[in-house]
């Protein structure tokens, strides 16, 4: 783990982290840009394409029209399909995505198990062995009570499908609920030939040590990941969790402030300069559409100039109203 007060030095000999940008461009133009590893659209208004590098995320954006997200690497990109996995690779980086219909997999637990087992199998065929960052979008994540909640079923299936695959350390991750009618489970990842450095948040209990009250199977993820060249920090889904407890129940602004304090703690711990800027694209997941304008106002004040994508998404604990993930480039 990185110690606080160490300052990151960019390592020019290691693969440069893909550039991540939000852009008002059309899909065809985006896919034709140099070194495009992945392009993401958000919500039902996003276009369709068979290109393996394209993913239409099942979450709606509060921006109309929503931008596209582009990941760009140095070097040539190749792409393909392998059973249920779509992938692209280039410049020592790998993008992979799996989308499964839960109804064809016997439910949430079965879909998560199948998806993670397939990812594990696929990764064993690749040179980009280090999964650094992973996103999970799950339908109606808070439906069901206690251990039967869909998020808990997802955690059980994820752990079962993975086996000991992340025994050497968890990637940074996001798990957010969507409201698409199809109950599609979407999982995508960024992996590299080179290892990153996991970062934990000194204000929070590590997720894999969460006590039993949060479920049978603790979620396996790191709070953030320093990329191999130490040129960027990938930040996991971060909410108003202090210790292992949710804070400020029912108070949107206080939850947002606590979340921003957690993000600053991650930057400090990782040895990054304080603050986000025009090169730090963030995603903000907001549970209640009626909260979106207030969240936008607060963030324009607190994070001026930061590219923010505001999305309708549910945090995996029903009392949490907002979560933020994203990137900070050195
Ligand atoms: C939290 O702090 C919020 O299950 O992969 C954040 C990021 C959360 C990833 C996961 C869950 C996950 O515990 C929840």
XYZ file of C-alpha atoms and ligand atoms in Angstrom:
344
model
C 0.000 0.000 0.000
C 1.127 3.550 -0.692
C 2.008 5.499 2.476
C 0.723 9.044 3.025
C 3.287 11.827 2.441
C 5.069 9.885 -0.309
C 4.670 11.827 -3.529
C 4.058 9.986 -6.728
C 6.646 10.242 -9.475
C 5.531 9.355 -12.983
C 7.395 6.271 -14.258
C 7.999 6.960 -17.960
C 9.088 3.365 -18.686
C 5.666 1.906 -17.860
C 2.513 2.013 -20.005
C 0.819 5.380 -19.881
C -2.727 5.214 -18.479
C -5.463 5.486 -21.125
C -6.773 9.029 -21.489
C -10.372 9.215 -20.239
C -12.533 12.039 -21.608
C -16.210 12.966 -21.868
C -16.973 14.340 -25.328
C -19.883 15.705 -27.282
C -19.184 13.743 -30.443
C -20.980 11.054 -32.407
C -20.222 7.385 -32.049
C -18.816 6.860 -35.548
C -16.371 9.749 -35.161
C -15.402 8.561 -31.674
C -14.629 5.005 -32.837
C -12.506 6.402 -35.697
C -10.229 8.412 -33.397
C -6.663 7.127 -32.852
C -6.030 4.518 -30.178
C -9.649 4.168 -29.081
C -9.857 1.265 -26.638
C -13.448 1.869 -25.519
C -16.394 4.201 -26.043
C -19.326 4.438 -23.640
C -22.779 5.894 -24.106
C -25.286 6.399 -21.310
C -28.946 5.540 -21.273
C -31.658 4.668 -23.752
C -30.850 7.659 -25.992
C -27.358 6.347 -26.759
C -26.836 4.828 -30.212
C -26.240 1.150 -30.984
C -23.187 -0.476 -32.564
C -21.707 -3.961 -32.950
C -18.158 -2.699 -32.391
C -16.711 -4.690 -29.425
C -15.245 -1.441 -28.076
C -18.711 0.097 -27.651
C -20.857 -0.182 -24.517
C -24.220 1.431 -23.906
C -24.347 1.732 -20.112
C -27.801 0.935 -18.677
C -27.783 4.036 -16.449
C -29.564 7.191 -17.585
C -27.639 10.439 -17.620
C -29.195 13.633 -16.266
C -27.486 15.534 -19.105
C -29.397 15.711 -22.367
C -27.790 15.039 -24.727
C -25.275 12.973 -22.735
C -21.626 13.005 -23.807
C -19.717 9.883 -24.828
C -16.829 8.627 -22.698
C -13.648 7.713 -24.599
C -10.637 5.682 -23.462
C -7.572 6.203 -25.666
C -4.217 4.439 -25.577
C -0.862 4.856 -27.316
C -0.631 2.323 -30.124
C -2.759 0.107 -32.320
C -5.968 -1.395 -30.954
C -7.332 -4.816 -31.849
C -10.655 -6.191 -30.685
C -12.844 -9.275 -30.739
C -15.296 -11.577 -28.996
C -14.663 -14.688 -26.944
C -17.830 -16.505 -25.831
C -19.728 -13.920 -23.724
C -16.767 -11.503 -23.473
C -16.224 -8.539 -25.822
C -12.737 -7.094 -25.641
C -10.193 -4.712 -27.102
C -6.482 -4.365 -26.468
C -3.628 -2.028 -27.297
C -0.622 -0.273 -25.757
C -0.372 -2.874 -22.924
C -4.034 -2.281 -21.950
C -7.131 -4.477 -22.132
C -10.791 -3.516 -22.028
C -13.320 -6.321 -21.530
C -17.080 -6.284 -21.097
C -19.765 -8.846 -20.283
C -23.502 -8.256 -20.449
C -25.823 -10.993 -19.231
C -29.584 -11.149 -18.967
C -30.277 -12.248 -15.400
C -33.427 -14.025 -16.512
C -31.303 -16.391 -18.605
C -28.947 -17.123 -15.690
C -31.377 -18.025 -12.906
C -31.249 -14.569 -11.299
C -28.731 -12.096 -9.936
C -26.513 -14.558 -8.120
C -26.335 -16.899 -11.125
C -25.593 -14.054 -13.530
C -22.801 -12.653 -11.344
C -21.311 -16.119 -10.918
C -21.398 -16.814 -14.660
C -20.010 -13.382 -15.573
C -17.097 -13.508 -13.147
C -16.257 -17.114 -14.013
C -16.225 -16.113 -17.706
C -14.023 -13.083 -17.001
C -11.641 -15.203 -15.011
C -11.433 -17.784 -17.798
C -10.948 -15.058 -20.435
C -8.245 -13.273 -18.408
C -6.262 -16.525 -18.202
C -5.818 -16.302 -21.996
C -4.449 -12.732 -21.918
C -1.101 -11.065 -21.323
C -2.770 -8.109 -19.590
C -3.047 -10.076 -16.362
C -3.584 -7.240 -13.906
C -7.218 -6.211 -13.479
C -6.893 -2.684 -12.098
C -10.433 -1.300 -12.300
C -13.864 -2.895 -12.663
C -17.425 -1.519 -12.937
C -20.645 -3.419 -12.135
C -24.103 -2.139 -13.090
C -26.940 -4.194 -11.613
C -30.707 -3.863 -12.071
C -32.800 -2.791 -9.039
C -29.864 -3.276 -6.710
C -31.732 -2.631 -3.442
C -34.733 -4.873 -4.120
C -35.213 -7.614 -1.522
C -34.671 -7.557 2.232
C -31.496 -8.196 4.200
C -29.521 -11.157 2.808
C -32.020 -11.532 -0.045
C -31.284 -8.023 -1.357
C -30.167 -8.161 -4.961
C -26.814 -6.495 -4.183
C -26.073 -9.222 -1.607
C -26.926 -11.889 -4.180
C -24.579 -10.171 -6.599
C -21.780 -10.194 -3.971
C -22.314 -13.935 -3.390
C -22.221 -14.730 -7.123
C -19.220 -12.495 -7.765
C -17.197 -14.212 -5.037
C -18.235 -17.673 -6.242
C -17.348 -16.931 -9.870
C -14.005 -15.366 -8.972
C -12.753 -18.097 -6.653
C -9.214 -17.038 -5.729
C -8.684 -14.904 -8.841
C -8.057 -11.698 -6.851
C -6.076 -13.469 -4.108
C -3.110 -11.174 -4.795
C -5.230 -8.062 -4.317
C -8.559 -6.600 -5.318
C -9.043 -4.098 -8.139
C -10.703 -0.743 -7.602
C -14.441 -1.119 -8.317
C -17.886 0.368 -8.626
C -21.218 -1.405 -8.053
C -24.288 0.688 -8.847
C -27.950 -0.053 -9.491
C -29.742 0.765 -12.751
C -33.424 0.839 -13.676
C -33.397 -0.673 -17.150
C -36.354 -3.014 -17.644
C -34.199 -5.843 -19.009
C -32.355 -6.492 -15.712
C -29.131 -6.744 -17.656
C -25.983 -7.236 -15.575
C -23.157 -5.150 -17.075
C -19.554 -5.673 -16.016
C -16.539 -4.045 -17.637
C -12.898 -3.745 -16.709
C -9.545 -2.200 -17.462
C -6.487 -4.465 -17.164
C -2.790 -4.022 -17.861
C 0.389 -6.013 -18.467
C 1.755 -4.172 -15.425
C 0.612 -4.110 -11.811
C -0.890 -1.109 -10.039
C -0.793 -0.239 -6.362
C -3.984 -0.551 -4.333
C -4.875 2.313 -2.022
C -7.144 2.090 1.022
C -8.873 5.020 2.738
C -7.666 5.645 6.314
C -11.161 6.999 7.128
C -12.832 3.743 6.112
C -12.739 0.074 7.029
C -11.545 -1.886 3.999
C -14.575 -3.313 2.223
C -13.342 -6.910 2.451
C -13.355 -6.458 6.269
C -16.933 -5.164 6.499
C -18.790 -6.860 9.382
C -21.546 -9.451 8.841
C -24.396 -6.897 8.978
C -23.543 -5.835 5.391
C -23.951 -9.326 3.988
C -22.672 -12.903 3.991
C -19.988 -12.112 1.445
C -17.887 -8.982 1.922
C -17.419 -6.993 -1.263
C -13.918 -7.449 -2.692
C -12.558 -4.140 -3.924
C -9.797 -1.623 -3.193
C -10.769 2.006 -2.513
C -8.510 3.237 -5.323
C -5.698 2.064 -7.616
C -2.520 3.892 -8.578
C -1.939 3.035 -12.233
C 1.354 1.270 -13.151
C 3.119 4.399 -14.482
C 1.922 6.353 -11.428
C 0.394 8.866 -13.803
C -3.208 8.455 -12.605
C -5.391 7.276 -9.754
C -8.509 5.203 -10.463
C -11.039 5.920 -7.735
C -13.646 3.348 -6.711
C -17.255 4.139 -5.994
C -17.020 6.400 -2.936
C -19.922 7.379 -0.692
C -20.586 8.783 2.780
C -19.169 5.724 4.549
C -16.963 6.388 7.596
C -15.486 3.384 9.365
C -17.953 0.844 7.981
C -21.076 2.906 8.747
C -23.245 4.983 6.443
C -23.421 8.570 7.714
C -25.883 11.482 7.383
C -28.956 9.389 6.581
C -31.542 11.541 4.795
C -29.177 14.530 4.343
C -28.056 14.817 0.725
C -25.691 17.768 1.162
C -23.982 16.261 4.216
C -23.530 12.945 2.360
C -22.013 14.776 -0.593
C -19.610 16.678 1.707
C -18.570 13.446 3.443
C -18.016 11.817 0.051
C -15.779 14.716 -1.051
C -13.807 14.380 2.204
C -13.329 10.674 1.413
C -12.130 11.522 -2.108
C -9.586 14.019 -0.741
C -8.358 11.386 1.744
C -7.750 9.001 -1.161
C -5.726 11.592 -3.095
C -3.599 12.328 -0.024
C -3.037 8.649 0.735
C -2.084 7.964 -2.864
C 0.463 10.800 -2.882
C -1.477 12.867 -5.422
C -1.723 16.653 -5.217
C -4.936 17.794 -3.511
C -7.946 18.619 -5.641
C -9.575 17.604 -8.906
C -9.204 19.555 -12.134
C -10.145 19.612 -15.800
C -8.304 16.271 -16.278
C -10.196 14.456 -13.510
C -13.385 13.044 -15.021
C -15.847 11.994 -12.331
C -19.160 10.140 -12.391
C -21.742 11.090 -9.833
C -24.495 8.534 -9.200
C -27.650 10.104 -7.765
C -30.465 7.938 -6.350
C -33.345 10.440 -6.598
C -33.817 12.328 -9.874
C -35.252 15.252 -7.854
C -31.825 15.595 -6.142
C -29.901 15.946 -9.422
C -30.148 19.774 -9.807
C -28.947 20.301 -6.227
C -26.057 17.896 -6.671
C -25.070 19.706 -9.859
C -25.158 23.108 -8.099
C -23.083 21.930 -5.148
C -20.476 20.265 -7.354
C -20.157 23.268 -9.668
C -19.272 25.242 -6.549
C -17.019 22.615 -4.904
C -15.352 21.178 -8.030
C -15.197 24.041 -10.554
C -14.002 22.969 -14.015
C -14.100 19.234 -13.212
C -15.799 17.122 -15.914
C -18.746 15.583 -14.092
C -21.213 13.101 -15.541
C -24.392 13.066 -13.482
C -26.158 9.719 -13.636
C -29.303 8.171 -12.236
C -27.915 5.286 -10.194
C -28.582 3.618 -6.867
C -25.847 3.126 -4.279
C -25.758 -0.448 -2.961
C -26.861 0.704 0.522
C -30.403 2.052 0.330
C -29.737 4.871 2.850
C -26.992 6.358 0.670
C -28.190 8.999 -1.799
C -25.039 9.707 -3.792
C -21.764 8.054 -4.840
C -18.795 9.324 -6.859
C -16.123 7.471 -8.836
C -13.617 8.517 -11.457
C -10.056 9.392 -12.307
C -7.402 11.801 -11.190
C -4.526 12.233 -13.664
C -1.154 13.400 -12.348
C -19.028 1.378 -0.038
O -18.236 2.277 0.264
C -19.968 1.645 -1.186
O -19.360 -4.047 -4.305
O -17.800 -3.603 -5.765
C -18.449 0.839 -3.611
C -17.597 0.362 -4.596
C -19.348 -0.034 -3.019
C -17.646 -0.980 -5.014
C -18.571 -3.263 -4.845
C -19.395 -1.379 -3.447
C -18.556 -1.841 -4.420
O -19.064 0.304 0.547
C -20.299 0.433 -1.961
